CSV table of C-alpha atoms in Angstrom, one decimal:
chain,number,residue,atom,x,y,z
A,1,ASP,CA,30.7,32.0,72.6
A,2,SER,CA,31.4,30.3,69.3
A,3,GLY,CA,32.6,27.1,70.9
A,4,VAL,CA,36.1,27.4,69.2
A,5,THR,CA,38.9,27.7,71.7
A,6,GLN,CA,42.3,29.2,70.9
A,7,THR,CA,45.4,29.4,73.0
A,8,PRO,CA,47.4,31.4,73.8
A,9,LYS,CA,45.5,34.7,73.5
A,10,HIS,CA,48.7,36.7,73.4
A,11,LEU,CA,52.2,35.8,72.6
A,12,ILE,CA,55.3,38.0,72.4
A,13,THR,CA,58.5,36.5,71.0
A,14,ALA,CA,61.7,37.5,69.2
A,15,THR,CA,62.7,37.2,65.6
A,16,GLY,CA,64.1,33.8,64.6
A,17,GLN,CA,62.0,32.0,67.3
A,18,ARG,CA,59.3,29.3,66.8
A,19,VAL,CA,55.8,29.3,68.3
A,20,THR,CA,52.9,27.0,68.3
A,21,LEU,CA,49.3,28.1,68.3
A,22,ARG,CA,46.5,25.7,69.4
A,23,CYS,CA,42.9,25.4,68.4
A,24,SER,CA,40.0,23.3,69.6
A,25,PRO,CA,37.1,23.3,67.2
A,26,ARG,CA,33.4,23.2,68.1
A,27,SER,CA,32.2,19.9,69.3
A,28,GLY,CA,31.3,17.8,66.2
A,29,ASP,CA,33.1,19.9,63.6
A,30,LEU,CA,35.6,18.0,61.6
A,31,SER,CA,37.0,20.9,59.6
A,32,VAL,CA,39.5,23.4,61.0
A,33,TYR,CA,40.7,26.5,59.2
A,34,TRP,CA,43.5,28.9,60.0
A,35,TYR,CA,43.5,32.6,59.0
A,36,GLN,CA,46.0,35.4,59.5
A,37,GLN,CA,44.7,38.9,60.1
A,38,SER,CA,47.0,41.8,59.6
A,39,LEU,CA,46.4,45.5,59.0
A,40,ASP,CA,47.9,45.6,55.5
A,41,GLN,CA,46.7,42.2,54.2
A,42,GLY,CA,43.3,41.8,55.8
A,43,LEU,CA,42.1,38.3,56.6
A,44,GLN,CA,44.1,35.7,54.7
A,45,PHE,CA,43.3,32.0,54.5
A,46,LEU,CA,46.3,29.8,55.4
A,47,ILE,CA,45.2,26.2,55.5
A,48,GLN,CA,42.3,23.8,56.1
A,49,TYR,CA,42.2,20.4,57.7
A,50,TYR,CA,39.4,17.9,57.6
A,51,ASN,CA,39.4,15.0,60.0
A,52,GLY,CA,43.2,14.9,60.3
A,53,GLU,CA,44.0,15.4,56.6
A,54,GLU,CA,45.1,18.6,54.9
A,55,ARG,CA,42.2,19.6,52.6
A,56,ALA,CA,43.1,23.0,51.2
A,57,LYS,CA,46.1,25.3,51.2
A,58,GLY,CA,46.1,29.1,50.9
A,59,ASN,CA,48.8,31.7,51.3
A,60,ILE,CA,50.8,29.8,53.9
A,61,LEU,CA,54.5,30.4,54.0
A,62,GLU,CA,56.9,27.5,54.0
A,63,ARG,CA,58.1,28.5,57.5
A,64,PHE,CA,54.6,27.8,58.7
A,65,SER,CA,53.0,24.3,59.2
A,66,ALA,CA,49.9,22.9,60.7
A,67,GLN,CA,48.4,19.6,61.7
A,68,GLN,CA,45.2,18.2,63.0
A,69,PHE,CA,45.3,15.5,65.7
A,70,PRO,CA,43.0,12.5,66.2
A,71,ASP,CA,41.0,14.4,68.8
A,72,LEU,CA,40.5,17.1,66.1
A,73,HIS,CA,42.4,19.9,67.8
A,74,SER,CA,44.8,21.6,65.5
A,75,GLU,CA,48.2,23.3,65.9
A,76,LEU,CA,49.8,26.0,63.7
A,77,ASN,CA,53.5,26.1,64.0
A,78,LEU,CA,55.4,29.3,63.0
A,79,SER,CA,59.1,29.1,62.7
A,80,SER,CA,62.0,31.4,61.9
A,81,LEU,CA,59.7,34.3,62.9
A,82,GLU,CA,60.1,37.7,61.2
A,83,LEU,CA,58.7,41.0,62.3
A,84,GLY,CA,56.1,40.8,59.5
A,85,ASP,CA,54.6,37.7,61.0
A,86,SER,CA,53.1,39.8,63.8
A,87,ALA,CA,49.4,39.4,63.3
A,88,LEU,CA,46.2,38.0,64.8
A,89,TYR,CA,45.8,34.3,63.9
A,90,PHE,CA,42.3,33.0,63.8
A,91,CYS,CA,41.2,29.4,63.9
A,92,ALA,CA,37.7,28.6,62.7
A,93,SER,CA,35.7,25.4,62.4
A,94,SER,CA,32.8,24.3,60.3
A,95,VAL,CA,30.5,21.4,59.4
A,96,GLU,CA,32.3,20.0,56.3
A,97,GLY,CA,30.2,19.6,53.3
A,98,ASP,CA,28.0,22.5,54.2
A,99,PRO,CA,27.6,24.4,50.9
A,100,THR,CA,26.8,27.6,52.8
A,101,GLY,CA,30.3,27.5,54.2
A,102,GLU,CA,29.6,29.2,57.5
A,103,LEU,CA,32.6,29.4,59.7
A,104,PHE,CA,32.7,29.6,63.5
A,105,PHE,CA,35.7,31.6,64.7
A,106,GLY,CA,37.8,31.6,67.9
A,107,GLU,CA,38.9,34.8,69.6
A,108,GLY,CA,42.3,34.6,68.0
A,109,SER,CA,45.9,34.5,69.1
A,110,ARG,CA,47.7,37.8,68.8
A,111,LEU,CA,51.4,37.2,68.0
A,112,THR,CA,53.9,40.0,68.4
A,113,VAL,CA,57.4,39.5,67.0
A,114,LEU,CA,60.0,41.9,68.4
B,1,GLY,CA,40.4,33.5,41.5
B,2,ASP,CA,37.6,34.6,43.8
B,3,SER,CA,37.7,38.0,45.4
B,4,VAL,CA,35.7,40.4,47.5
B,5,THR,CA,35.9,44.2,47.4
B,6,GLN,CA,34.3,46.3,50.1
B,7,MET,CA,34.4,50.0,50.8
B,8,GLU,CA,37.2,51.3,52.9
B,9,GLY,CA,36.5,52.7,56.3
B,10,PRO,CA,36.1,53.9,58.8
B,11,VAL,CA,32.5,54.8,58.3
B,12,THR,CA,31.4,57.2,61.0
B,13,LEU,CA,27.8,57.8,61.7
B,14,SER,CA,25.5,59.3,64.3
B,15,GLU,CA,23.1,57.0,66.2
B,16,GLU,CA,19.9,56.3,64.2
B,17,ALA,CA,21.5,57.1,60.9
B,18,PHE,CA,21.1,54.9,57.8
B,19,LEU,CA,24.0,52.6,57.1
B,20,THR,CA,25.2,51.2,53.8
B,21,ILE,CA,28.5,49.3,53.4
B,22,ASN,CA,29.1,48.3,49.8
B,23,CYS,CA,30.4,44.9,48.8
B,24,THR,CA,31.1,43.5,45.3
B,25,TYR,CA,32.5,40.1,44.4
B,26,THR,CA,34.2,38.1,41.7
B,27,ALA,CA,33.6,34.4,41.5
B,28,THR,CA,33.7,31.7,38.9
B,29,GLY,CA,30.8,29.6,40.2
B,30,TYR,CA,27.7,30.3,42.2
B,31,PRO,CA,28.9,31.3,45.6
B,32,SER,CA,27.2,31.8,48.9
B,33,LEU,CA,27.6,35.3,50.3
B,34,PHE,CA,28.1,36.4,53.9
B,35,TRP,CA,28.5,39.3,56.2
B,36,TYR,CA,30.6,38.7,59.3
B,37,VAL,CA,31.0,41.1,62.2
B,38,GLN,CA,34.0,41.5,64.5
B,39,TYR,CA,33.4,43.3,67.8
B,40,PRO,CA,36.5,44.7,69.6
B,41,GLY,CA,38.6,41.9,71.1
B,42,GLU,CA,36.5,39.1,69.6
B,43,GLY,CA,36.6,36.7,66.7
B,44,LEU,CA,34.4,37.1,63.7
B,45,GLN,CA,30.8,35.9,63.9
B,46,LEU,CA,28.3,35.4,61.2
B,47,LEU,CA,25.8,38.3,60.8
B,48,LEU,CA,23.8,37.1,57.8
B,49,LYS,CA,24.1,35.1,54.7
B,50,ALA,CA,22.4,34.4,51.3
B,51,THR,CA,23.0,31.3,49.3
B,52,LYS,CA,21.5,32.1,45.9
B,53,ALA,CA,20.6,35.0,43.6
B,54,ASP,CA,17.9,37.4,44.9
B,55,ASP,CA,18.0,35.9,48.4
B,56,LYS,CA,17.9,38.5,51.2
B,57,GLY,CA,19.7,37.8,54.4
B,58,SER,CA,18.7,39.6,57.5
B,59,ASN,CA,19.6,39.7,61.2
B,60,LYS,CA,19.5,42.2,64.0
B,61,GLY,CA,18.0,44.9,61.7
B,62,PHE,CA,20.8,44.4,59.1
B,63,GLU,CA,19.9,43.3,55.6
B,64,ALA,CA,21.7,42.4,52.4
B,65,THR,CA,20.4,41.1,49.0
B,66,TYR,CA,22.3,38.8,46.7
B,67,ARG,CA,22.5,40.6,43.4
B,68,LYS,CA,23.9,38.4,40.7
B,69,GLU,CA,23.5,40.9,37.9
B,70,THR,CA,25.6,43.5,39.7
B,71,THR,CA,27.7,40.9,41.7
B,72,SER,CA,27.0,42.8,44.8
B,73,PHE,CA,25.9,42.1,48.4
B,74,HIS,CA,25.6,45.5,50.1
B,75,LEU,CA,24.9,45.6,53.8
B,76,GLU,CA,22.2,48.0,55.1
B,77,LYS,CA,20.6,49.0,58.3
B,78,GLY,CA,17.9,51.6,58.7
B,79,SER,CA,18.9,53.0,62.2
B,80,VAL,CA,22.3,52.2,63.6
B,81,GLN,CA,23.1,52.1,67.3
B,82,VAL,CA,26.3,52.7,69.3
B,83,SER,CA,26.5,49.0,69.9
B,84,ASP,CA,26.8,48.3,66.2
B,85,SER,CA,30.3,49.8,66.2
B,86,ALA,CA,32.5,47.0,64.9
B,87,VAL,CA,34.3,45.8,61.8
B,88,TYR,CA,32.2,44.3,59.1
B,89,PHE,CA,33.5,41.7,56.6
B,90,CYS,CA,31.9,40.7,53.4
B,91,ALA,CA,32.8,37.2,52.3
B,92,LEU,CA,32.0,34.6,49.7
B,93,SER,CA,32.2,30.8,49.8
B,94,ASP,CA,32.7,28.9,46.6
B,95,GLN,CA,33.5,25.3,46.2
B,96,SER,CA,37.1,24.6,45.3
B,97,GLY,CA,38.6,21.1,45.1
B,98,GLY,CA,35.7,19.7,47.1
B,99,SER,CA,35.8,22.2,49.9
B,100,TYR,CA,34.3,25.6,50.6
B,101,ILE,CA,36.9,28.1,51.6
B,102,PRO,CA,35.5,31.5,52.5
B,103,THR,CA,37.2,34.5,50.9
B,104,PHE,CA,37.0,37.7,52.9
B,105,GLY,CA,37.1,41.3,52.0
B,106,ARG,CA,39.4,43.6,54.0
B,107,GLY,CA,36.8,44.7,56.4
B,108,THR,CA,35.0,48.0,57.0
B,109,SER,CA,35.2,49.7,60.4
B,110,LEU,CA,31.9,51.3,61.6
B,111,ILE,CA,32.0,53.9,64.3
B,112,VAL,CA,28.6,55.1,65.7
B,113,HIS,CA,28.5,58.1,67.9
B,114,PRO,CA,25.7,58.8,70.4
């Protein structure tokens, strides 16, 4: 158990809809990262938050947004969903400032868009 | 930008065979290097890491040496077990804008037969 909790584990929805994925980081970790894992693109970095502030942005679509709340949990919002958004979405947390950059991953939220 | 290239799978081996999964990287700075493992239905978890050139990371019988001259970090194990069947990801972490965002390879699936 990594200590990172993601909900829901599975989600099936239709094109055009909006979903929210939730992540609780390990106790004490201030940084949260979101990754998208798909068969054709591998593991793609989306966005990082540190203590409530956006710290780094990767290949995140404009239809997607995220935030980190004062209790440090994070939510990833995906809107106007398309078939191609079907993927496994991982949240990870880390000790910020650790130059080794080790991440602790949740079990992921599998999104299926029909 | 930073990138990681690892051999495509699946790699299929018999139990007790020798394993090598190749990984090469491109980075502008002096990154830390990692191997993560993803067992079926789970999130990624750190297998081993190396933070500077010539360092050897090791864990659970797996080893990888940070080779700066060849920009490589190949994963090896002398005798694989069925329980090693998983997807293995090579990754690097390089400081960018004050944060360390791991960049992952596409993953290599390992299947070990009894």
